[in-house]
Coordinates of C-alpha atoms in Angstrom, one line a residue:
X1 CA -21.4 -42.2 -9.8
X2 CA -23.1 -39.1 -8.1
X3 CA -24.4 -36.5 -10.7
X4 CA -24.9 -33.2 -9.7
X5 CA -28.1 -31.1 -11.1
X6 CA -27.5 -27.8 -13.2
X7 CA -29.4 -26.0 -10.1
X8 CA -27.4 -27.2 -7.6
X9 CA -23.7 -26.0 -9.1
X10 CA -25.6 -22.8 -9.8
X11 CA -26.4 -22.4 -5.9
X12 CA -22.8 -23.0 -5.0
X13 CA -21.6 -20.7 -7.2
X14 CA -23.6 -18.2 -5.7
X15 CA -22.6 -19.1 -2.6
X16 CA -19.2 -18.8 -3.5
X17 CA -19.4 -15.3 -5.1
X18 CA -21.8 -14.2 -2.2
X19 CA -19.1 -15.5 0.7
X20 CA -16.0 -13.6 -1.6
X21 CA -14.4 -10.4 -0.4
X22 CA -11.7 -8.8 -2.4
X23 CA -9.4 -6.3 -0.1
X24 CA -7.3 -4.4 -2.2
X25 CA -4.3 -2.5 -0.8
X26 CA -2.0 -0.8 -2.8
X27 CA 1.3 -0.2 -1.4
X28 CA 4.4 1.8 -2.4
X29 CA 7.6 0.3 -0.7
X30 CA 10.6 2.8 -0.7
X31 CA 14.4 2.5 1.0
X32 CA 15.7 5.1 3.2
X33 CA 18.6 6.2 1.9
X34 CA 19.1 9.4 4.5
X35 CA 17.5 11.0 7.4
X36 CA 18.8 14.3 8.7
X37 CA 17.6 17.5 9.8
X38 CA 14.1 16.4 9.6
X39 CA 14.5 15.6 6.0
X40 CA 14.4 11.9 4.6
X41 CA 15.8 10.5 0.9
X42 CA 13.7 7.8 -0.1
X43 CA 14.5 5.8 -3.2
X44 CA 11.9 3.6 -5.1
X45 CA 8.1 5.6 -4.4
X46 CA 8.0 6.1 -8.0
X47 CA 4.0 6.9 -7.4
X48 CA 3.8 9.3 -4.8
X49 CA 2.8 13.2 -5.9
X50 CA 4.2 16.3 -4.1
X51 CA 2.5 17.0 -0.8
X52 CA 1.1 13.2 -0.6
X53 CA 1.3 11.7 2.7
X54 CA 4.0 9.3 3.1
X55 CA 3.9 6.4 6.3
X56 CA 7.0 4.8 7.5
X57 CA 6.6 1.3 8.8
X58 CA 6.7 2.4 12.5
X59 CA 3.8 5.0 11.9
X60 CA 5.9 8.3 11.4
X61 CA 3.9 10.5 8.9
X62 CA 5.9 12.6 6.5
X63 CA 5.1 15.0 3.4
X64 CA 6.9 14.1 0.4
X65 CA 8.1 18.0 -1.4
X66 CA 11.2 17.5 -3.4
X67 CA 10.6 15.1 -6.5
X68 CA 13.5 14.1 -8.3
X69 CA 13.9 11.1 -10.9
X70 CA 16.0 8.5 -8.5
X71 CA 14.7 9.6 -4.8
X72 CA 12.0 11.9 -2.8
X73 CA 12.8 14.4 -0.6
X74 CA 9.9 13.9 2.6
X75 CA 9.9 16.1 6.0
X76 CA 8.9 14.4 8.7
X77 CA 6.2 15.1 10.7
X78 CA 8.0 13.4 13.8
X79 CA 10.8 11.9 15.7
X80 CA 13.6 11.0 12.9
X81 CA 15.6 9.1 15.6
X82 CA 13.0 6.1 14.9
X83 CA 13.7 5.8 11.0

């Protein structure tokens, strides 16, 4: 039966916490629900503010103005034809 020392779990567990990275990402995940006029609905970014950036999936940048309770009105700072 090995036996392990009380100095040598304390050494891996500082090894462990010394090694450990924590990458924390917060993400907001919307649906499209129309794009026209340079304009996009998006239904479900119940955390985004007015004038907050907003990043669709492909990398077009948008600025989220109208606010409403069930979607947020965004103009988009780019080609719509790729939403």
């Amino acid at each position: 039966v090995a036996t392990v020392r009380a100095d040598e779990i304390g050494n891996i567990i500082r090894e462990h916490i010394e090694q450990y990275s924590q990458e924390v990402r917060v993400v907001n995940t919307g649906t499209v629900l129309q794009v026209g006029d340079g304009i996009a609905r998006i239904h479900g970014l119940d955390e985004v503010m007015a004038s907050e950036l907003v990043e669709f999936e492909e990398g077009t940048i948008c600025i989220a103005l109208n606010l409403e309770s069930n979607n947020v009105g965004v103009v988009l700072m780019g080609d719509d034809l790729m939403i």
